Structures are given as structure tokens and as C-alpha cells.
GROMACS .gro file of C-alpha atoms in nm:
model
  152
    1UNK     CA    1   0.968  -8.006   6.284
    2UNK     CA    2   0.584  -7.940   6.510
    3UNK     CA    3   0.318  -8.109   6.328
    4UNK     CA    4   0.000  -8.151   6.488
    5UNK     CA    5  -0.265  -8.310   6.365
    6UNK     CA    6  -0.657  -8.180   6.523
    7UNK     CA    7  -0.999  -8.184   6.423
    8UNK     CA    8  -1.144  -7.881   6.266
    9UNK     CA    9  -1.268  -7.795   6.560
   10UNK     CA   10  -0.957  -7.760   6.773
   11UNK     CA   11  -0.800  -7.620   6.487
   12UNK     CA   12  -1.069  -7.316   6.556
   13UNK     CA   13  -1.034  -7.314   6.891
   14UNK     CA   14  -0.572  -7.252   6.821
   15UNK     CA   15  -0.713  -6.946   6.586
   16UNK     CA   16  -0.478  -6.649   6.673
   17UNK     CA   17  -0.214  -6.863   6.841
   18UNK     CA   18   0.150  -6.832   6.752
   19UNK     CA   19   0.209  -7.214   6.603
   20UNK     CA   20   0.603  -7.054   6.650
   21UNK     CA   21   0.916  -6.893   6.531
   22UNK     CA   22   1.179  -7.091   6.295
   23UNK     CA   23   1.545  -7.044   6.355
   24UNK     CA   24   1.769  -6.760   6.182
   25UNK     CA   25   1.785  -6.837   5.845
   26UNK     CA   26   2.106  -6.719   5.622
   27UNK     CA   27   2.075  -6.520   5.278
   28UNK     CA   28   2.429  -6.508   5.135
   29UNK     CA   29   2.523  -6.447   4.757
   30UNK     CA   30   2.490  -6.758   4.628
   31UNK     CA   31   2.108  -6.770   4.699
   32UNK     CA   32   2.048  -6.507   4.543
   33UNK     CA   33   2.249  -6.537   4.240
   34UNK     CA   34   2.060  -6.902   4.158
   35UNK     CA   35   1.720  -6.719   4.257
   36UNK     CA   36   1.842  -6.450   4.015
   37UNK     CA   37   1.897  -6.754   3.753
   38UNK     CA   38   1.583  -6.971   3.831
   39UNK     CA   39   1.367  -6.625   3.818
   40UNK     CA   40   1.568  -6.468   3.498
   41UNK     CA   41   1.592  -6.175   3.734
   42UNK     CA   42   1.885  -6.048   3.658
   43UNK     CA   43   1.881  -5.690   3.792
   44UNK     CA   44   2.205  -5.538   3.960
   45UNK     CA   45   2.056  -5.440   4.303
   46UNK     CA   46   2.002  -5.899   4.347
   47UNK     CA   47   2.365  -5.945   4.204
   48UNK     CA   48   2.601  -5.717   4.106
   49UNK     CA   49   2.811  -5.654   4.427
   50UNK     CA   50   3.021  -5.378   4.286
   51UNK     CA   51   2.746  -5.191   4.125
   52UNK     CA   52   2.520  -5.270   4.452
   53UNK     CA   53   2.826  -5.108   4.729
   54UNK     CA   54   2.721  -4.784   4.579
   55UNK     CA   55   2.351  -4.833   4.573
   56UNK     CA   56   2.100  -4.777   4.803
   57UNK     CA   57   2.181  -5.040   5.006
   58UNK     CA   58   2.559  -5.067   5.014
   59UNK     CA   59   2.521  -5.409   4.937
   60UNK     CA   60   2.322  -5.666   4.709
   61UNK     CA   61   1.987  -5.725   4.834
   62UNK     CA   62   1.744  -6.069   4.825
   63UNK     CA   63   1.458  -6.086   4.550
   64UNK     CA   64   1.123  -5.996   4.720
   65UNK     CA   65   1.039  -6.295   4.590
   66UNK     CA   66   1.290  -6.526   4.753
   67UNK     CA   67   1.155  -6.419   5.080
   68UNK     CA   68   0.801  -6.527   4.929
   69UNK     CA   69   0.996  -6.866   4.782
   70UNK     CA   70   1.080  -6.911   5.199
   71UNK     CA   71   0.778  -6.939   5.336
   72UNK     CA   72   0.701  -7.270   5.223
   73UNK     CA   73   1.006  -7.409   5.385
   74UNK     CA   74   0.951  -7.211   5.716
   75UNK     CA   75   0.628  -7.409   5.717
   76UNK     CA   76   0.718  -7.757   5.716
   77UNK     CA   77   0.788  -7.659   6.111
   78UNK     CA   78   0.504  -7.528   6.221
   79UNK     CA   79   0.165  -7.688   6.084
   80UNK     CA   80  -0.162  -7.737   6.237
   81UNK     CA   81  -0.325  -8.053   6.013
   82UNK     CA   82  -0.686  -8.156   6.027
   83UNK     CA   83  -0.788  -8.464   6.094
   84UNK     CA   84  -0.780  -8.713   5.829
   85UNK     CA   85  -0.642  -8.511   5.549
   86UNK     CA   86  -0.435  -8.664   5.293
   87UNK     CA   87  -0.287  -8.358   5.134
   88UNK     CA   88  -0.238  -7.994   5.089
   89UNK     CA   89  -0.192  -7.711   4.793
   90UNK     CA   90  -0.067  -7.420   4.802
   91UNK     CA   91  -0.421  -7.217   4.821
   92UNK     CA   92  -0.286  -6.887   4.740
   93UNK     CA   93  -0.207  -6.596   4.985
   94UNK     CA   94  -0.462  -6.269   5.161
   95UNK     CA   95  -0.198  -6.043   5.120
   96UNK     CA   96   0.112  -6.025   5.107
   97UNK     CA   97   0.397  -5.710   5.166
   98UNK     CA   98   0.812  -5.641   5.149
   99UNK     CA   99   0.844  -5.411   5.419
  100UNK     CA  100   1.228  -5.377   5.387
  101UNK     CA  101   1.463  -5.553   5.219
  102UNK     CA  102   1.673  -5.836   5.302
  103UNK     CA  103   2.093  -5.687   5.237
  104UNK     CA  104   2.306  -5.963   5.172
  105UNK     CA  105   2.442  -6.170   5.460
  106UNK     CA  106   2.128  -6.111   5.725
  107UNK     CA  107   1.955  -6.369   5.905
  108UNK     CA  108   1.611  -6.429   5.846
  109UNK     CA  109   1.323  -6.612   6.065
  110UNK     CA  110   0.942  -6.656   6.050
  111UNK     CA  111   0.718  -6.646   6.265
  112UNK     CA  112   0.368  -6.803   6.231
  113UNK     CA  113   0.028  -6.691   6.368
  114UNK     CA  114  -0.259  -6.960   6.272
  115UNK     CA  115  -0.540  -6.693   6.117
  116UNK     CA  116  -0.840  -6.881   6.017
  117UNK     CA  117  -0.995  -7.222   5.930
  118UNK     CA  118  -1.263  -7.287   5.687
  119UNK     CA  119  -1.464  -7.574   5.589
  120UNK     CA  120  -1.498  -7.544   5.245
  121UNK     CA  121  -1.731  -7.861   5.166
  122UNK     CA  122  -1.670  -8.232   5.383
  123UNK     CA  123  -1.372  -8.239   5.242
  124UNK     CA  124  -1.217  -7.954   5.203
  125UNK     CA  125  -1.044  -7.725   5.461
  126UNK     CA  126  -0.867  -7.395   5.394
  127UNK     CA  127  -0.647  -7.325   5.639
  128UNK     CA  128  -0.455  -6.932   5.688
  129UNK     CA  129  -0.187  -6.894   5.836
  130UNK     CA  130   0.038  -6.526   5.903
  131UNK     CA  131   0.402  -6.519   5.807
  132UNK     CA  132   0.589  -6.246   5.940
  133UNK     CA  133   0.930  -6.272   5.828
  134UNK     CA  134   1.166  -6.083   6.074
  135UNK     CA  135   1.534  -5.945   5.997
  136UNK     CA  136   1.847  -6.037   6.259
  137UNK     CA  137   1.882  -5.715   6.428
  138UNK     CA  138   1.617  -5.437   6.227
  139UNK     CA  139   1.279  -5.351   6.430
  140UNK     CA  140   1.091  -5.392   6.080
  141UNK     CA  141   1.032  -5.701   5.913
  142UNK     CA  142   1.095  -5.847   5.551
  143UNK     CA  143   0.795  -5.956   5.492
  144UNK     CA  144   0.436  -5.994   5.620
  145UNK     CA  145   0.201  -6.220   5.406
  146UNK     CA  146  -0.097  -6.454   5.496
  147UNK     CA  147  -0.049  -6.748   5.307
  148UNK     CA  148  -0.353  -7.022   5.239
  149UNK     CA  149  -0.312  -7.393   5.192
  150UNK     CA  150  -0.643  -7.595   5.096
  151UNK     CA  151  -0.580  -7.890   5.276
  152UNK     CA  152  -0.844  -8.216   5.147
   0.00000   0.00000   0.00000
């Protein structure tokens, strides 16, 4: 895990910098099934291996929101934290695009870039990072998202 604590001014100097690229992460059927159970989304393209084999992707695919849900895990690997921050909360997203389905058995990783740092008040700093989730062996990414975190 690579967490850097910096002044807001130093963080602003890093806007546009790649913070890091995560290790490859396996997407297996068990994880897809568990996500389906949690979200109550049991669409056949995700959980019915036999039907999905006859479908457009020749196998099951991960839920798009499963890929999105992993962004918080990936973020733990590379983060900039404002000096004096005592906590952070998920503040949402400015942009989310699911560009390429993640097939079962694929490996994904996240390329994280610092997009913006905004002082909202004396004790609130909004940090935006752009996440590009890559699929091993494919040119087109699975997901591109601008994620917001509010530091207090």
C-alpha cells in the first residue's frame, strides 16, 4: 500500500500524475455469484454458465457494478491524503463509463490518476481520481470512472 500524506498545495502540484497501477485481480465465477447474491441481480449473463456459453460473450460476465465496486479496494493501494485529515468518505462520481464487459476468468487492474484537488472549506478537501480498469490482454478498458473522496 502506498499512501502519501501531503499538504493541499503539494497535492495540487500532483494533479495529472499517475498515482499507480494495481496488481492484476482475478474475476472468478464465485465472486460474480456472490455479487449477484448481494445485489439480487441474477441475470443469466452473469450466473448461468450454460446459457451464457450460448450468449454473445461465450461465457458469463461480471456485473458492471461489480467492477465499479472494486474501485474502493483498488484505491487503497495508491492514495494521496491531505495533511491533518482524520477521515474520508466516498463522495460519489463525476463520470462513469462501462466500456467493455469483464468475462469470467479475466484479470483486471486499475490505473489511477489524480484529477483534481478542491478546498471546499477550512476542513474539507475534495479529491478526484480517474480510474481506468484494464482487462489483461485487451486494448479497450472495462471501466473509466472519476471518483470523488471528501477528506475531513
